[in-house]
mmCIF file of C-alpha atoms in Angstrom:
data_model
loop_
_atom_site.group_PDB
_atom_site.id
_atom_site.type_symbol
_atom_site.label_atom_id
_atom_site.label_comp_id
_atom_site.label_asym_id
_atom_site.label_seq_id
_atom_site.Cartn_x
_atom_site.Cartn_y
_atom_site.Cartn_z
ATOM 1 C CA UNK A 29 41.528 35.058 45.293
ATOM 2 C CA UNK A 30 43.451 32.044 44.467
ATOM 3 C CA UNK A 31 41.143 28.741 42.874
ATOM 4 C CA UNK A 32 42.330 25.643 43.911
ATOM 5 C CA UNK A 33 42.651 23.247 40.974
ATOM 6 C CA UNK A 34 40.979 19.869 41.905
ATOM 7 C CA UNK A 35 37.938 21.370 43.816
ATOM 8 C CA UNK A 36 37.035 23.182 40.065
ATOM 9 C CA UNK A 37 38.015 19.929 38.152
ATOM 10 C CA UNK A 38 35.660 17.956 40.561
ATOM 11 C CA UNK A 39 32.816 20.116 40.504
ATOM 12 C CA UNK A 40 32.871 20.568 36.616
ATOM 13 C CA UNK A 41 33.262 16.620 36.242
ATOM 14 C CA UNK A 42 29.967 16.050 38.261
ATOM 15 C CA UNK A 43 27.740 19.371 36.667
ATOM 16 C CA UNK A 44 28.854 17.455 33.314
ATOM 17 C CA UNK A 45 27.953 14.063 34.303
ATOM 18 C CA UNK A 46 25.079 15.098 35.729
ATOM 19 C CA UNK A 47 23.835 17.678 32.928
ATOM 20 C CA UNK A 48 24.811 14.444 30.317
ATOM 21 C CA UNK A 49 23.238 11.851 32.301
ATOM 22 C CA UNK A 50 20.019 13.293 33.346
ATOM 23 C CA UNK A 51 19.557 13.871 29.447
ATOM 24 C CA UNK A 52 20.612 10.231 29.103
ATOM 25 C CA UNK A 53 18.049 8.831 31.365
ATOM 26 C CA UNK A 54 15.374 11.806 30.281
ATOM 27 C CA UNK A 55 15.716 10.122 26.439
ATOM 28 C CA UNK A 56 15.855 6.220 27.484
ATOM 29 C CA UNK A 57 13.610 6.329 30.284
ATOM 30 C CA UNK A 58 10.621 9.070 29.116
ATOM 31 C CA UNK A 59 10.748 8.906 25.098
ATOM 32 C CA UNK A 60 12.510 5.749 24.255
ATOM 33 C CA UNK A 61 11.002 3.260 26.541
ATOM 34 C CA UNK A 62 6.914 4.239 26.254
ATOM 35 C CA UNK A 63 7.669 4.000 22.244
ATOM 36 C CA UNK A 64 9.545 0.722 22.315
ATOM 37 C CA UNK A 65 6.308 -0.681 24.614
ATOM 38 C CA UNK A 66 4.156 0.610 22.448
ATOM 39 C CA UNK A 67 5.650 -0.308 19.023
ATOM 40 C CA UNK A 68 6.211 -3.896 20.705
ATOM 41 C CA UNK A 69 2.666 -3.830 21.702
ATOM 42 C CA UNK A 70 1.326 -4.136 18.380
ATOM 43 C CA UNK A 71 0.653 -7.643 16.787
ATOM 44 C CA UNK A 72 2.691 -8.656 13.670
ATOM 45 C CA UNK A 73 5.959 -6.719 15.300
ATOM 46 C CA UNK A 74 9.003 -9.153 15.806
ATOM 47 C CA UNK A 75 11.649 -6.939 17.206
ATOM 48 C CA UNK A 76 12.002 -2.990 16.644
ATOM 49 C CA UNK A 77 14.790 -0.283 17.354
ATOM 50 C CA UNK A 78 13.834 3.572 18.333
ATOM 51 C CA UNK A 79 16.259 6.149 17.459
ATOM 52 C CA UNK A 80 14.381 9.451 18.384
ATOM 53 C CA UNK A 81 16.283 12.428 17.071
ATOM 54 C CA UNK A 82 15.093 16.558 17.166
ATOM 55 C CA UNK A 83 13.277 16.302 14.063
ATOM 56 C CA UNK A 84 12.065 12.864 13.156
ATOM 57 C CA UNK A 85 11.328 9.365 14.621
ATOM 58 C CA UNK A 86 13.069 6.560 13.176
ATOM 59 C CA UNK A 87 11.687 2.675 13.557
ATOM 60 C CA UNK A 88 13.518 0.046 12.720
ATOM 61 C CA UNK A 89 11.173 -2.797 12.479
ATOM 62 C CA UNK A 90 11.324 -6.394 11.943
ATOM 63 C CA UNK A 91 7.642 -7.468 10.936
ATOM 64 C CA UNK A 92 6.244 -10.600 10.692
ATOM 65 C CA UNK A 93 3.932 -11.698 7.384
ATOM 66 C CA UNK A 94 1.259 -9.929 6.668
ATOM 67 C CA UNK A 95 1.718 -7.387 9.040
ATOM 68 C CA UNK A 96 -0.545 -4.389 8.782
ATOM 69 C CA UNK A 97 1.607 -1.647 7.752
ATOM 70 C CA UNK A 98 -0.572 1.394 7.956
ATOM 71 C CA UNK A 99 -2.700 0.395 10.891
ATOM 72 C CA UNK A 100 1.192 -0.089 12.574
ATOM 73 C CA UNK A 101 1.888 3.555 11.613
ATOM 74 C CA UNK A 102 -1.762 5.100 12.725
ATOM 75 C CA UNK A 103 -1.308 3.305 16.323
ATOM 76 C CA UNK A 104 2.141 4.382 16.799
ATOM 77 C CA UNK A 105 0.822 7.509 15.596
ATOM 78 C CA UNK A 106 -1.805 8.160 17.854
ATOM 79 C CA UNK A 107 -0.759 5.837 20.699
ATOM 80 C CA UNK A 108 2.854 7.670 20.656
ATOM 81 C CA UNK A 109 1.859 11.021 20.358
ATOM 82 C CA UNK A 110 3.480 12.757 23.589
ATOM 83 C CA UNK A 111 6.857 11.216 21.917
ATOM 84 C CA UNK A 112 6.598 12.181 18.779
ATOM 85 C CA UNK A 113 5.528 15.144 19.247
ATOM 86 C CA UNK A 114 5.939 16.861 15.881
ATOM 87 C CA UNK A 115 8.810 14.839 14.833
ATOM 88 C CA UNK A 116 8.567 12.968 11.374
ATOM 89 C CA UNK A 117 7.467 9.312 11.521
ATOM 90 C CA UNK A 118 10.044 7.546 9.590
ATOM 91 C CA UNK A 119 9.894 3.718 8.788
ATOM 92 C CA UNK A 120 13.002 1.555 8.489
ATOM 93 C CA UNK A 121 11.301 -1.679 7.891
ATOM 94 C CA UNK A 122 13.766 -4.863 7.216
ATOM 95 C CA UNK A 123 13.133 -6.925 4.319
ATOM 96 C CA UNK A 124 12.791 -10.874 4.472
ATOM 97 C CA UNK A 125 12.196 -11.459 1.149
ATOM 98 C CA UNK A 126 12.845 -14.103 -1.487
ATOM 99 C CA UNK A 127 13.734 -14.594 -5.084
ATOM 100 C CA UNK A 128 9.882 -14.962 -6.223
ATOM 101 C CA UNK A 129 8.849 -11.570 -4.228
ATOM 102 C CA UNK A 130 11.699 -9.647 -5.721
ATOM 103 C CA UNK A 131 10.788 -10.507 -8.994
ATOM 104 C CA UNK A 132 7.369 -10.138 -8.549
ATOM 105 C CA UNK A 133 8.012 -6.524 -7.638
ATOM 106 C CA UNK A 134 10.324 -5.749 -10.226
ATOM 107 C CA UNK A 135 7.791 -6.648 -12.650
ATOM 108 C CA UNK A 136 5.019 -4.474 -10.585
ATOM 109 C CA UNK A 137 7.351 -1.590 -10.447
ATOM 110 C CA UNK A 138 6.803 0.104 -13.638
ATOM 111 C CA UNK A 139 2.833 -0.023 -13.482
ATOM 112 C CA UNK A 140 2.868 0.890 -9.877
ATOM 113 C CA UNK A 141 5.282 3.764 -10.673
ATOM 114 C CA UNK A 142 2.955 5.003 -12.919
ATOM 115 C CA UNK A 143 0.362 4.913 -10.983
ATOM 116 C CA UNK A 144 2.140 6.865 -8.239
ATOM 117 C CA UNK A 145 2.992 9.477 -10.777
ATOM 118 C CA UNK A 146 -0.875 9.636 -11.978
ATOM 119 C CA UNK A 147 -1.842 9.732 -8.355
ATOM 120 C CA UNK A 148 -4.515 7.253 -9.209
ATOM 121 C CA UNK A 149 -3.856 4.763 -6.460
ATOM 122 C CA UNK A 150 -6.888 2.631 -7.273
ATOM 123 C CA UNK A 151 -4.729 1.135 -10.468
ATOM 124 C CA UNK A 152 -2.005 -0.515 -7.739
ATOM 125 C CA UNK A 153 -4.373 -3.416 -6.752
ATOM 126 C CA UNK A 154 -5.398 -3.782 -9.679
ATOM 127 C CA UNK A 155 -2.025 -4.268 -11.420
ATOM 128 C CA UNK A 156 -0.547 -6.427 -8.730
ATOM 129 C CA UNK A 157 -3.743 -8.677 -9.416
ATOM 130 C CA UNK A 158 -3.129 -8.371 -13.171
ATOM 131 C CA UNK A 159 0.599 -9.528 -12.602
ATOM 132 C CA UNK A 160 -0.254 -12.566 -10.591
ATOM 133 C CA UNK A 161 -2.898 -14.218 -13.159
ATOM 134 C CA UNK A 162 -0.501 -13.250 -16.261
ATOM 135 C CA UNK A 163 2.369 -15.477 -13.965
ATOM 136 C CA UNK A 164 1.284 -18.400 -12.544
ATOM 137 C CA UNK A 165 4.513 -18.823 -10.717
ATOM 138 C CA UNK A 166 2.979 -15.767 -8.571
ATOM 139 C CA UNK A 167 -0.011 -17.901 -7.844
ATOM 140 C CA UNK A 168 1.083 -18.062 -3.911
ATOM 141 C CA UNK A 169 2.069 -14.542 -3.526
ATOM 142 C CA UNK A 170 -0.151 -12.404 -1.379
ATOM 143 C CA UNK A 171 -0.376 -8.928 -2.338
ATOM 144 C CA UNK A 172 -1.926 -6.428 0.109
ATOM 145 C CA UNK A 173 -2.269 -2.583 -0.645
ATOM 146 C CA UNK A 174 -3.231 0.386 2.279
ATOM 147 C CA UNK A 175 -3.410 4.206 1.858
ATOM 148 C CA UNK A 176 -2.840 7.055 4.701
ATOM 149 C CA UNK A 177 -2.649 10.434 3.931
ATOM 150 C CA UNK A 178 1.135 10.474 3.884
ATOM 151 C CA UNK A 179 2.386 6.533 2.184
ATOM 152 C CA UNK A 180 1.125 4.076 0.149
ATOM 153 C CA UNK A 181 1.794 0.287 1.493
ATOM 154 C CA UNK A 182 2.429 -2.499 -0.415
ATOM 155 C CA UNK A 183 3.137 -5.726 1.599
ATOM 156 C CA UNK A 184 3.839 -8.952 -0.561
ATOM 157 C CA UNK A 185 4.062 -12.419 1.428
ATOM 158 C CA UNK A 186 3.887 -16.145 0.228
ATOM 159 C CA UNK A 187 3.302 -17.433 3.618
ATOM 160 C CA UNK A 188 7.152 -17.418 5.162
ATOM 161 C CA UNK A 189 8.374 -14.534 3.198
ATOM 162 C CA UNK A 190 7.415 -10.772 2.720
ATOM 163 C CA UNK A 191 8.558 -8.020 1.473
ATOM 164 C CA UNK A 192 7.077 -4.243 2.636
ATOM 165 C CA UNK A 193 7.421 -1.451 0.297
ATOM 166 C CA UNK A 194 6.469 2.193 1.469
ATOM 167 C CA UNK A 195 5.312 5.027 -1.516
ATOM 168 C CA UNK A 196 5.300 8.500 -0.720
ATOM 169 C CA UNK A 197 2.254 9.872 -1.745
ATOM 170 C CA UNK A 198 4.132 13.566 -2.144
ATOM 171 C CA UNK A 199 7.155 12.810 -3.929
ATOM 172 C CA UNK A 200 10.169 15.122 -4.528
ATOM 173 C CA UNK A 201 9.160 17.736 -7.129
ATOM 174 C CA UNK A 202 11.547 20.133 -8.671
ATOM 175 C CA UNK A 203 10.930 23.588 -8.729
ATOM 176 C CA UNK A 204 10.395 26.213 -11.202
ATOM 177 C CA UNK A 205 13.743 28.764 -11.268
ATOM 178 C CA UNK A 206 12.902 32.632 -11.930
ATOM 179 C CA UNK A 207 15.350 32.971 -14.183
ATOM 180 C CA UNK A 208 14.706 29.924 -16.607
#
């Protein structure tokens, strides 16, 4: 039985294009699309971009102020649950801060940190409070603070600004060796 050379080559060009392309379409058209319409749904979102891989869910997101992080996350949670399907949420969230909100969070950082470490999430508010009536050049700035089981959020705005900062609640831990 002799093959003939350009009936195989055809044949294996269109099972490949086929095979590649119906996964194409299968990603864009029934995981991609429903998320972007869904993430684009919710108020506060400016523009967002969906990268879906096989183990987590990446958002990038351009939010406007005051945005409600965690309420985002919860309806894209629930709302996107046939896409995610198991995959890890992860937020990508671009920053359009200023001068004042960077400050203002470097100054935050060590009391928030330690409240992070302390688990004692209640402190954050407080602290960011604290921060702007010690400063009164952070008179203007807008500090929000939300919990999930998973992040804490901390959204800072003046008004035309803000800057979104997302805690993990379960940090990385090291681990105790046997032989130590």
């Amino acid at each position: 039985m002799k093959l003939r050379l350009v009936p195989v080559l055809i044949t294996s060009l269109l099972s490949a294009t086929l095979l590649f392309g119906g996964f194409f379409l299968y990603h864009q058209f029934a995981l991609q699309e429903p998320l972007q319409k869904i993430v684009s749904g919710f108020e506060g979102v400016n523009d967002s971009h969906i990268s879906i891989n096989r183990d987590e869910v990446t958002l990038k997101l351009d939010l406007q102020p005051g945005t409600n992080l965690r309420d985002l996350v919860t309806y894209v949670s629930k709302e996107g649950k046939s896409v995610i399907d198991g995959r890890k949420l992860k937020l990508d969230v671009e920053q359009n801060s200023s001068e004042l909100l960077d400050d203002y969070w470097d100054k935050a950082m060590f009391s928030v940190a330690e409240a992070m470490e302390s688990r004692k999430y209640t402190i954050i508010p407080t602290e960011l409070d604290r921060l702007k009536v010690q400063n009164p050049e952070y008179k203007d700035v807008i500090a929000s603070t939300e919990i999930d089981d998973n992040n804490v959020y901390v959204s800072l705005s003046n008004g035309k600004e803000s800057k979104f900062i997302i805690l993990p609640r379960k940090p990385a831990t090291l681990g105790v060796w046997n032989n130590a």
